[in-house]
mmCIF file of C-alpha atoms and ligand atoms in Angstrom:
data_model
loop_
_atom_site.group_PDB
_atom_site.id
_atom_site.type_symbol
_atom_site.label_atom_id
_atom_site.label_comp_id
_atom_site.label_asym_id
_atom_site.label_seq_id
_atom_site.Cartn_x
_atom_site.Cartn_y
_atom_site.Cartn_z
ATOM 1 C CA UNK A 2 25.987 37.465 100.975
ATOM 2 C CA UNK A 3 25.819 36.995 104.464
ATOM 3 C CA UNK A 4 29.250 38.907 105.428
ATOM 4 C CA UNK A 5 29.014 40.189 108.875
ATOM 5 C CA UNK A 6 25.591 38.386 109.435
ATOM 6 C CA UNK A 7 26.006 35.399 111.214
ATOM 7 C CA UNK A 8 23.227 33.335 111.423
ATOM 8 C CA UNK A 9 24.650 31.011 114.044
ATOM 9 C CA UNK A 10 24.346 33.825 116.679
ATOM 10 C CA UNK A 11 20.535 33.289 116.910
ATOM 11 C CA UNK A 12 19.671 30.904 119.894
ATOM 12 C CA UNK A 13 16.544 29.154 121.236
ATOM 13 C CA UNK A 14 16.500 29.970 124.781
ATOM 14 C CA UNK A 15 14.184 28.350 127.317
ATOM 15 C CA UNK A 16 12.538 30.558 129.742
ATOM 16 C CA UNK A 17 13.062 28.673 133.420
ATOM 17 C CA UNK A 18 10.859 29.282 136.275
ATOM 18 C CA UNK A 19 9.067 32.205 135.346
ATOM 19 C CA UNK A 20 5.848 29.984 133.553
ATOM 20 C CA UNK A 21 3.532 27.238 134.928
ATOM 21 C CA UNK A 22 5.771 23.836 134.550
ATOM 22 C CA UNK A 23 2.872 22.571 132.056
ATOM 23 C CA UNK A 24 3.715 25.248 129.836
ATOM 24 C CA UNK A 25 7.268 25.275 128.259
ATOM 25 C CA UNK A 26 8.357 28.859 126.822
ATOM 26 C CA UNK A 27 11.406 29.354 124.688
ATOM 27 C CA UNK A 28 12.370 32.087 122.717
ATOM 28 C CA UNK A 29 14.046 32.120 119.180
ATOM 29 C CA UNK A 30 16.699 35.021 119.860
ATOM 30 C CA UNK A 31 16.794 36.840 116.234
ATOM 31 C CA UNK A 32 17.656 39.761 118.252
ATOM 32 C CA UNK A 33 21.422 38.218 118.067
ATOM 33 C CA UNK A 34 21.433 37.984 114.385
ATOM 34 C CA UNK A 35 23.412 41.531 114.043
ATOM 35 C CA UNK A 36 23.304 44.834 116.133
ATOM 36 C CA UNK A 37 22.110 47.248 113.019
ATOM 37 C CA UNK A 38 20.203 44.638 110.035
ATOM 38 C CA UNK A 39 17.942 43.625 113.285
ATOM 39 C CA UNK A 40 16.238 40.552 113.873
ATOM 40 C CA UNK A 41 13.307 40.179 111.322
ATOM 41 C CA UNK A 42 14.476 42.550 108.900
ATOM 42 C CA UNK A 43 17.208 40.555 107.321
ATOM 43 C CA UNK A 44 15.200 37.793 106.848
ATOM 44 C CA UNK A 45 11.911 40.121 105.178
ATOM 45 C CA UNK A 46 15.012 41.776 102.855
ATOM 46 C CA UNK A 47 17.054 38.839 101.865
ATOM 47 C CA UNK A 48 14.437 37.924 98.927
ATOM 48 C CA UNK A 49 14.673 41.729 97.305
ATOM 49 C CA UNK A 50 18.414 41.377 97.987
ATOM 50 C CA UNK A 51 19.031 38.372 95.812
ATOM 51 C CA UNK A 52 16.860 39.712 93.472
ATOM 52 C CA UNK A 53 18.709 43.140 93.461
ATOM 53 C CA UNK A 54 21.899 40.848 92.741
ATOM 54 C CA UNK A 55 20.886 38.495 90.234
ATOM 55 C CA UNK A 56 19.404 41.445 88.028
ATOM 56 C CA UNK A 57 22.316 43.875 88.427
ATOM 57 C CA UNK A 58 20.355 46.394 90.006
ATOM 58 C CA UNK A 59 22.077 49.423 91.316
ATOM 59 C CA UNK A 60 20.642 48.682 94.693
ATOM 60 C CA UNK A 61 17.144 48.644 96.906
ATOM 61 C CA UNK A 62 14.354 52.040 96.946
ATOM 62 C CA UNK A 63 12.419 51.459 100.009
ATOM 63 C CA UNK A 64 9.993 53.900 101.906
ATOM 64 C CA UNK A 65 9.296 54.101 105.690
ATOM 65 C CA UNK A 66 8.364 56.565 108.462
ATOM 66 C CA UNK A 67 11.671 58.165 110.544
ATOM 67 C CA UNK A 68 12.122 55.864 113.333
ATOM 68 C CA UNK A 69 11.780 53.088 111.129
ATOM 69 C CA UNK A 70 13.737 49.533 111.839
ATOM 70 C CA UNK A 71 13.460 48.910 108.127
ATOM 71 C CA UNK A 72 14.686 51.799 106.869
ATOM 72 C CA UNK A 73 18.292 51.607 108.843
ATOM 73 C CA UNK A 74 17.929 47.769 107.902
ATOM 74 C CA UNK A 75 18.006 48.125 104.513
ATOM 75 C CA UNK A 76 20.409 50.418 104.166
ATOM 76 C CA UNK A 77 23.215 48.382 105.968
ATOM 77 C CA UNK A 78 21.948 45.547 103.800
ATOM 78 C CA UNK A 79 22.477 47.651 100.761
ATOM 79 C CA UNK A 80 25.848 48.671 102.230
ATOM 80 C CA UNK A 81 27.294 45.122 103.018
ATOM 81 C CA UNK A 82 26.642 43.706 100.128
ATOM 82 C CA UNK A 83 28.074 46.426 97.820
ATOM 83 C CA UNK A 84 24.917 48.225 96.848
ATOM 84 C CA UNK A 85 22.998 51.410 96.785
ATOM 85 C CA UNK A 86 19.903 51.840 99.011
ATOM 86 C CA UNK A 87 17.592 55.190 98.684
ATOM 87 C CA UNK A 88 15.038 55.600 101.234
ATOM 88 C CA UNK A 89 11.921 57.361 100.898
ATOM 89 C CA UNK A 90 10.966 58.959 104.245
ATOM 90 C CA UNK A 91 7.285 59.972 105.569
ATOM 91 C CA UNK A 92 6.984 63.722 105.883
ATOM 92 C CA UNK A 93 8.933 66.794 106.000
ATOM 93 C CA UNK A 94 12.640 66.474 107.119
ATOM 94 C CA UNK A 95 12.949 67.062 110.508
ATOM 95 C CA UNK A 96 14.716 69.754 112.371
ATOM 96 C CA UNK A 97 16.854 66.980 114.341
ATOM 97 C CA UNK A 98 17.144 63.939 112.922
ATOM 98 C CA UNK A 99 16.243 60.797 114.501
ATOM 99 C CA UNK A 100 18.540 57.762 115.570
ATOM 100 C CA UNK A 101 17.470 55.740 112.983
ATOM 101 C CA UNK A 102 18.398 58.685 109.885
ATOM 102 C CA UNK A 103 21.358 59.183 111.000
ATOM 103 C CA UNK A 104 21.970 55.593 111.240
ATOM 104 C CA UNK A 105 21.017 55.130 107.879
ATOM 105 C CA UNK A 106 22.539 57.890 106.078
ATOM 106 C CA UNK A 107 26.168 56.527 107.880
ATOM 107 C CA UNK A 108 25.242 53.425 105.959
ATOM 108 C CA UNK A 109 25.152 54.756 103.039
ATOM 109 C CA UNK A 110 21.426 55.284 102.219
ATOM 110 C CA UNK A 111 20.251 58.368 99.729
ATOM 111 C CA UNK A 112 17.374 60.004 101.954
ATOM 112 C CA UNK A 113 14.309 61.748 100.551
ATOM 113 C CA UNK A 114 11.656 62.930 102.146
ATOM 114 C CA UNK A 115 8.095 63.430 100.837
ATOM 115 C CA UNK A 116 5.014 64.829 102.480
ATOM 116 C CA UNK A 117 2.678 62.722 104.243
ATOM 117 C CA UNK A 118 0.050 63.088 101.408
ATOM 118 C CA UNK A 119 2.744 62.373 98.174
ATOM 119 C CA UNK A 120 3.458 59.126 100.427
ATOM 120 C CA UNK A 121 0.534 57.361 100.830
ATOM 121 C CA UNK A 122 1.300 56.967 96.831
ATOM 122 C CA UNK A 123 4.173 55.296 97.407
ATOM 123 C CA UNK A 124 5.407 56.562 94.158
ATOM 124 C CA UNK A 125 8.919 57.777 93.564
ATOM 125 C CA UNK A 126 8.495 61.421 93.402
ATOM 126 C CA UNK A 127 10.239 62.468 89.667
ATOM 127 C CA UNK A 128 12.173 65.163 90.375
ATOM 128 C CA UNK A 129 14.221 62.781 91.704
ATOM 129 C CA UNK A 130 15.409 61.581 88.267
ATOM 130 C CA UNK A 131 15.459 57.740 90.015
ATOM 131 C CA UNK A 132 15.123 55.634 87.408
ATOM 132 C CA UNK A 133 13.134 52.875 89.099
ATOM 133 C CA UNK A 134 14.492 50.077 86.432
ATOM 134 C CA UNK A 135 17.769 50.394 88.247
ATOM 135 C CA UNK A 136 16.730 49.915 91.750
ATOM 136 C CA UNK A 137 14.175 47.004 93.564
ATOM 137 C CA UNK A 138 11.746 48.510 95.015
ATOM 138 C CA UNK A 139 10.902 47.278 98.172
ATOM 139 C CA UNK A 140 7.546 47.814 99.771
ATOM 140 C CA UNK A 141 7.384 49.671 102.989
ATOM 141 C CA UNK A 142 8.304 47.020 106.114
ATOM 142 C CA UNK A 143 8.774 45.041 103.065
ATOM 143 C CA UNK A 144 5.102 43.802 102.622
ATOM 144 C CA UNK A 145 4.966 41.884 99.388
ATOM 145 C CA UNK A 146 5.698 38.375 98.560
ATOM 146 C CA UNK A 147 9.369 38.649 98.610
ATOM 147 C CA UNK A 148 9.455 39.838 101.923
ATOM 148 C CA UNK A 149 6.749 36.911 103.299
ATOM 149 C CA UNK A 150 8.906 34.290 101.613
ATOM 150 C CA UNK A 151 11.996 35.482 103.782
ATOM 151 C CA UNK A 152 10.262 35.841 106.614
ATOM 152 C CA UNK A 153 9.203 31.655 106.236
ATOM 153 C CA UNK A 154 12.360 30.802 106.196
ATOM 154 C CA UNK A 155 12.579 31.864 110.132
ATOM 155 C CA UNK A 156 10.301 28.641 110.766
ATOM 156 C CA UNK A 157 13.061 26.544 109.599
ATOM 157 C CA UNK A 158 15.942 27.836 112.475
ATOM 158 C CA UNK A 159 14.630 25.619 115.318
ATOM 159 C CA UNK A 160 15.065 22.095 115.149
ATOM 160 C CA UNK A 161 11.696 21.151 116.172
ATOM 161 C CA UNK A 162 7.496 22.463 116.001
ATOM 162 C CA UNK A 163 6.085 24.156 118.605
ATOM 163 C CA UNK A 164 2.472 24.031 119.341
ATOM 164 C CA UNK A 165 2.224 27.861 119.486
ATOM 165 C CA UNK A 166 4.508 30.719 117.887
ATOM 166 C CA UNK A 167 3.604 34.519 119.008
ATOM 167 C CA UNK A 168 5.093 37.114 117.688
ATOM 168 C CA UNK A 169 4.660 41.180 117.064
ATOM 169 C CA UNK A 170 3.328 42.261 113.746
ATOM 170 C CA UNK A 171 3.586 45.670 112.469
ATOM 171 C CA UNK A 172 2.790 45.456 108.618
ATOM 172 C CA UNK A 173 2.411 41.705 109.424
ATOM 173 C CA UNK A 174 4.750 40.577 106.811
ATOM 174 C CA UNK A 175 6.696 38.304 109.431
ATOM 175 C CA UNK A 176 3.492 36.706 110.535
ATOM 176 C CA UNK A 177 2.365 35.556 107.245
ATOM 177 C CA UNK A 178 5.613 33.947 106.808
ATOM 178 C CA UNK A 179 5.600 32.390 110.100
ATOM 179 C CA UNK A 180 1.807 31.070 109.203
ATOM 180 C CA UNK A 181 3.009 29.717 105.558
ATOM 181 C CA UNK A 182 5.699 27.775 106.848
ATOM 182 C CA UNK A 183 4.068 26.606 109.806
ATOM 183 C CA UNK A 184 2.082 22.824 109.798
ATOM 184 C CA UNK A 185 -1.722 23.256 110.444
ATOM 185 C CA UNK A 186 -1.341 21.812 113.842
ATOM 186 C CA UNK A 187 0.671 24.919 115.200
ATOM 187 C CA UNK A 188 -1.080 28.050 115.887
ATOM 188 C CA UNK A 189 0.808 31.470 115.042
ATOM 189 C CA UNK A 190 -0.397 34.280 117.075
ATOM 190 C CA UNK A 191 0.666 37.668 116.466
ATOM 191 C CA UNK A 192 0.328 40.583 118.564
ATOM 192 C CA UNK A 193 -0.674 43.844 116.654
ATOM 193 C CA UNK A 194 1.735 46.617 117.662
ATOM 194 C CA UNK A 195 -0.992 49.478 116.499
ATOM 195 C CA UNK A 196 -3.782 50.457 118.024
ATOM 196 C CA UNK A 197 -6.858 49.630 115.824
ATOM 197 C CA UNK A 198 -5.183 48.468 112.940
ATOM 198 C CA UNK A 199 -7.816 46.378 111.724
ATOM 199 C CA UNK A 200 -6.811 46.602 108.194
ATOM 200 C CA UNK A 201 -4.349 44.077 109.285
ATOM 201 C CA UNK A 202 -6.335 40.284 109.067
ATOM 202 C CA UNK A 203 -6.417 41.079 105.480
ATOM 203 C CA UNK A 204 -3.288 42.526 104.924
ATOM 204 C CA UNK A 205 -1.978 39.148 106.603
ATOM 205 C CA UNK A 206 -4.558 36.902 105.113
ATOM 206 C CA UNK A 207 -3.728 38.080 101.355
ATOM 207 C CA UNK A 208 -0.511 36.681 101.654
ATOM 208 C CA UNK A 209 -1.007 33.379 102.621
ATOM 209 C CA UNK A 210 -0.704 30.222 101.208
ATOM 210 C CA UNK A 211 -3.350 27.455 100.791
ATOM 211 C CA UNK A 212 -2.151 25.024 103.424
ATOM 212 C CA UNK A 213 -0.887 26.665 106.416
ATOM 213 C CA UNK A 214 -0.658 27.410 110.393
ATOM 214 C CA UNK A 215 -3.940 28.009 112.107
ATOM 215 C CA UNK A 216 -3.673 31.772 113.487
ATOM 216 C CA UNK A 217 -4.633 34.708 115.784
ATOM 217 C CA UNK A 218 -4.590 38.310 115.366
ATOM 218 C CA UNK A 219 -4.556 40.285 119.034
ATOM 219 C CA UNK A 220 -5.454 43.854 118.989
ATOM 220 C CA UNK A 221 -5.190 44.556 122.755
ATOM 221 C CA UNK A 222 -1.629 44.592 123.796
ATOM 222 C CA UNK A 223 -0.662 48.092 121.999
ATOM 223 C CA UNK A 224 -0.015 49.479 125.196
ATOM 224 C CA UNK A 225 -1.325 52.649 124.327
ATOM 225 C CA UNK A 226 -0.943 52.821 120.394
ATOM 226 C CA UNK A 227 2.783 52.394 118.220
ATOM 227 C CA UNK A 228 5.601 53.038 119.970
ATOM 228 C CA UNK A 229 3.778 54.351 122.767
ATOM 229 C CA UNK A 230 5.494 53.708 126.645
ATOM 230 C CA UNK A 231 4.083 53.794 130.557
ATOM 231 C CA UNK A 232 6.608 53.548 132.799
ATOM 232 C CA UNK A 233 5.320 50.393 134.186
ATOM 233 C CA UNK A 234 6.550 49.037 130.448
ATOM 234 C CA UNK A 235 10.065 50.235 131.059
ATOM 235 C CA UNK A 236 10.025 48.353 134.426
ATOM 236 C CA UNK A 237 8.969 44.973 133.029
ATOM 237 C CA UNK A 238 12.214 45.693 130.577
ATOM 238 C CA UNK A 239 14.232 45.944 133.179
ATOM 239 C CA UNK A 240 12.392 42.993 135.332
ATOM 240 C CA UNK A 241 12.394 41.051 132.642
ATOM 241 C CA UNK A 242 15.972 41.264 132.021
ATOM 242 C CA UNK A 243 16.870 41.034 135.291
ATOM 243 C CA UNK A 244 15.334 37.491 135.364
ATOM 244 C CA UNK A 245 15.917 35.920 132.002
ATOM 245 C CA UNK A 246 19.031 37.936 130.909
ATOM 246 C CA UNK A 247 16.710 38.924 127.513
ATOM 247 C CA UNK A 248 16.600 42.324 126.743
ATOM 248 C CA UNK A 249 13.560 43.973 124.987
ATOM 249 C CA UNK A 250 12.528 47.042 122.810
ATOM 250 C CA UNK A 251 10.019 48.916 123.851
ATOM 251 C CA UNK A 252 8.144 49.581 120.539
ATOM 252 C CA UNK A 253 7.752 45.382 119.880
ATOM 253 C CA UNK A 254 9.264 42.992 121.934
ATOM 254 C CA UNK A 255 8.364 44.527 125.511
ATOM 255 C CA UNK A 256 4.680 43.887 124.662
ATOM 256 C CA UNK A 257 4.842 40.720 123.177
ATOM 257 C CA UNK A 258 6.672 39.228 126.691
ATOM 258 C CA UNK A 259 3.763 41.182 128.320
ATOM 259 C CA UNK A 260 1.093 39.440 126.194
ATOM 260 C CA UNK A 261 2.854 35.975 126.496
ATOM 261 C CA UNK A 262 2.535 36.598 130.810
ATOM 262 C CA UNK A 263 -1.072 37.907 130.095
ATOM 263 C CA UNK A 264 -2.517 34.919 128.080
ATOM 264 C CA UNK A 265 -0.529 32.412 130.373
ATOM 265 C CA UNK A 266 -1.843 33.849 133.242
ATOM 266 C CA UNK A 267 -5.530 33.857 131.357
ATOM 267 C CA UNK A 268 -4.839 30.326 130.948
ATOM 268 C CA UNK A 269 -4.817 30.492 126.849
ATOM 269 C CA UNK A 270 -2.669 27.799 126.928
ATOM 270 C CA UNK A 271 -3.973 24.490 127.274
ATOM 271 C CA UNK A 272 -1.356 22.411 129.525
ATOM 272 C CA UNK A 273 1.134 20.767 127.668
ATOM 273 C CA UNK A 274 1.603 23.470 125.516
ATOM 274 C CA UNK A 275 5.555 24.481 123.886
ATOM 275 C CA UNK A 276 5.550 27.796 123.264
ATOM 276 C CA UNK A 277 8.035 29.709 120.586
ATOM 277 C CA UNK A 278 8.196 33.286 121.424
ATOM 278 C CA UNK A 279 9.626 35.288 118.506
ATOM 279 C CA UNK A 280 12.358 37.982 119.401
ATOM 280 C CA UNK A 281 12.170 39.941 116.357
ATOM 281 C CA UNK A 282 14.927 42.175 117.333
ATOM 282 C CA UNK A 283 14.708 46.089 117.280
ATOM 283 C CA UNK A 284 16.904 47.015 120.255
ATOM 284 C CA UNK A 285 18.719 49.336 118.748
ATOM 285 C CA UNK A 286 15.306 51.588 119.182
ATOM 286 C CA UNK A 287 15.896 51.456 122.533
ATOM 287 C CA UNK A 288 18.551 54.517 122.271
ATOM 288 C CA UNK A 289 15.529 57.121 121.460
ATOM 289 C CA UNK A 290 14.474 56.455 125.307
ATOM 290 C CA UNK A 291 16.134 58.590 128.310
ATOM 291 C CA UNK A 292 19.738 57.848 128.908
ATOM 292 C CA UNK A 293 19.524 55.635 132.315
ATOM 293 C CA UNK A 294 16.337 54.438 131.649
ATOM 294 C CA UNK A 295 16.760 50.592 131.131
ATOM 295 C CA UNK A 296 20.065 48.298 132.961
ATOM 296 C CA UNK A 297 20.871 46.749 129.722
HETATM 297 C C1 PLP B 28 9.666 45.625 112.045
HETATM 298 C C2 PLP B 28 9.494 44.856 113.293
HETATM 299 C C3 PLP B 28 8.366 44.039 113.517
HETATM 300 C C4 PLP B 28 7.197 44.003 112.573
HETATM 301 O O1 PLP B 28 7.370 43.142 111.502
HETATM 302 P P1 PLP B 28 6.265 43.060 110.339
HETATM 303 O O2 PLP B 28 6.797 42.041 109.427
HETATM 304 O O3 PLP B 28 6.225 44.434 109.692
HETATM 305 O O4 PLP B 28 4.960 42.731 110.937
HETATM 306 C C5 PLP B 28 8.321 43.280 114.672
HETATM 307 N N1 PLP B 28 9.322 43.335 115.583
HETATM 308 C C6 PLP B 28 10.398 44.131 115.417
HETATM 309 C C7 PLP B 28 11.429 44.158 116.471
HETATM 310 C C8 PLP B 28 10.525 44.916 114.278
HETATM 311 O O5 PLP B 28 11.601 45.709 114.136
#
């Protein structure tokens, strides 16, 4: 199932020098996992996959906006393992399309796309003569219990517990994971990567199970909204490289190293603390910037 996936790639990696000495940072490096089915996505997808298999589905129907990780995800997934993937995209087709389309439609994907209104639905629009029985239907960012029950099993790659985890959420489907795998005497934190996306504690909170991680949801380190940029952003990416040799994307990962150097330096941390920083992937988004802009 795995085929070019190679779970062995991912690393721990301890940050050196950069942190107080009574605070340890490392960082679990799912970014390695494989340069197109990035980071967290395999893991929220592998659930829906299996299922997809076991039933004999023709493949996965997934929705999700035009730059989306999850979109291009799924359909190399799909690809991979021998299946079909059909992707229902948020609003009218564009003029040029976008990194991630064409990514996905090389993989394979069928692409659709709906107006903004018909996809708040989330219905499969008819004239599309998809029967629905053939395909899993995967939830957009793959929200749904499927996609928090992969998204535990990233808990179980390092060898040992942390006292804190932080990671990005976007639909927060990796951060319920992380929480339901976790013991109660780590603390997940997870860094919204919207702007006033309060919507979120619940969405989080209605997937979790009874005994889990105690957690944090952060609204301030947007950075200016989704997949917003300042150009002093861009130059942590390329300061932060420079010093640690890990490269960032600016939509996720850039402001969850930035929020990890703004609680440390808030002291958040009591001392003694072992941090696990959660690369989650998504370089690939890096290619919609300028040409030149980052030294990775
Ligand atoms: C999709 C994505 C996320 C958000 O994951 P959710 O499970 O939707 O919260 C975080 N980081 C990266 C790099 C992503 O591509």
């Amino acid at each position: 199932m795995l085929n070019s996936l190679s779970p062995d790639h991912i690393t721990v990696d301890e940050i050196a020098g950069r942190y107080p000495p009574d605070i340890r940072v490392s960082v679990l490096r799912l970014d390695k996992l494989h340069p197109v089915i990035s980071g967290n996505k395999w893991f929220k997808l592998r659930f829906y996959l299996e299922e997809a298999i076991s039933q004999q589905k023709k493949g996965l129907l997934t929705f999700g906006g035009a730059w989306s990780n999850h979109i291009v995800a799924t359909a190399a997934v799909c690809r991979e393992n021998g299946l079909h993937s059909i992707g229902i995209i948020r609003g009218e087709e564009p003029a040029e399309w976008s990194q991630a389309l064409l990514d996905a439609k090389k993989e394979g994907m069928q692409l659709h796309f709906i107006s903004r209104t018909d996809y708040k639905e989330k219905h499969v629009p008819g004239e599309l003569n998809i029967s629905s029985r053939d395909y899993i239907l995967v939830p957009e960012g793959g929200y749904g219990a499927a996609g928090v029950k992969g998204a535990a099993t990233i808990a179980a790659i390092p060898a040992q517990i942390y006292s804190h985890y932080l990671c990005m959420a976007g639909t927060g489907t990796m951060t319920a994971g992380l929480i339901n795998a976790l013991p109660e005497s780590s603390t997940v934190i997870s860094i919204s990567a919207m702007k006033n996306n309060h919507s979120l504690q619940e969405q989080i909170s209605f997937q979790l199970a009874p005994v889990h991680a105690d957690w944090t949801l952060l609204h301030d380190h947007h950075e200016g909204g989704y997949a917003r940029f300042t150009p002093s952003l861009l130059r942590f990416m390329n300061d932060f490289y420079a010093e640690t040799g890990i490269p960032t994307d600016f939509v996720y990962t850039a402001k969850l190293f930035r929020a990890v150097d703004d609680l440390v330096s808030r002291s958040f941390f009591p001392s003694g603390s072992r941090l696990l920083v959660i690369h989650s992937g998504g370089l690939q988004g890096n290619r919609s910037l300028p040409k030149g802009t980052l030294n990775f």
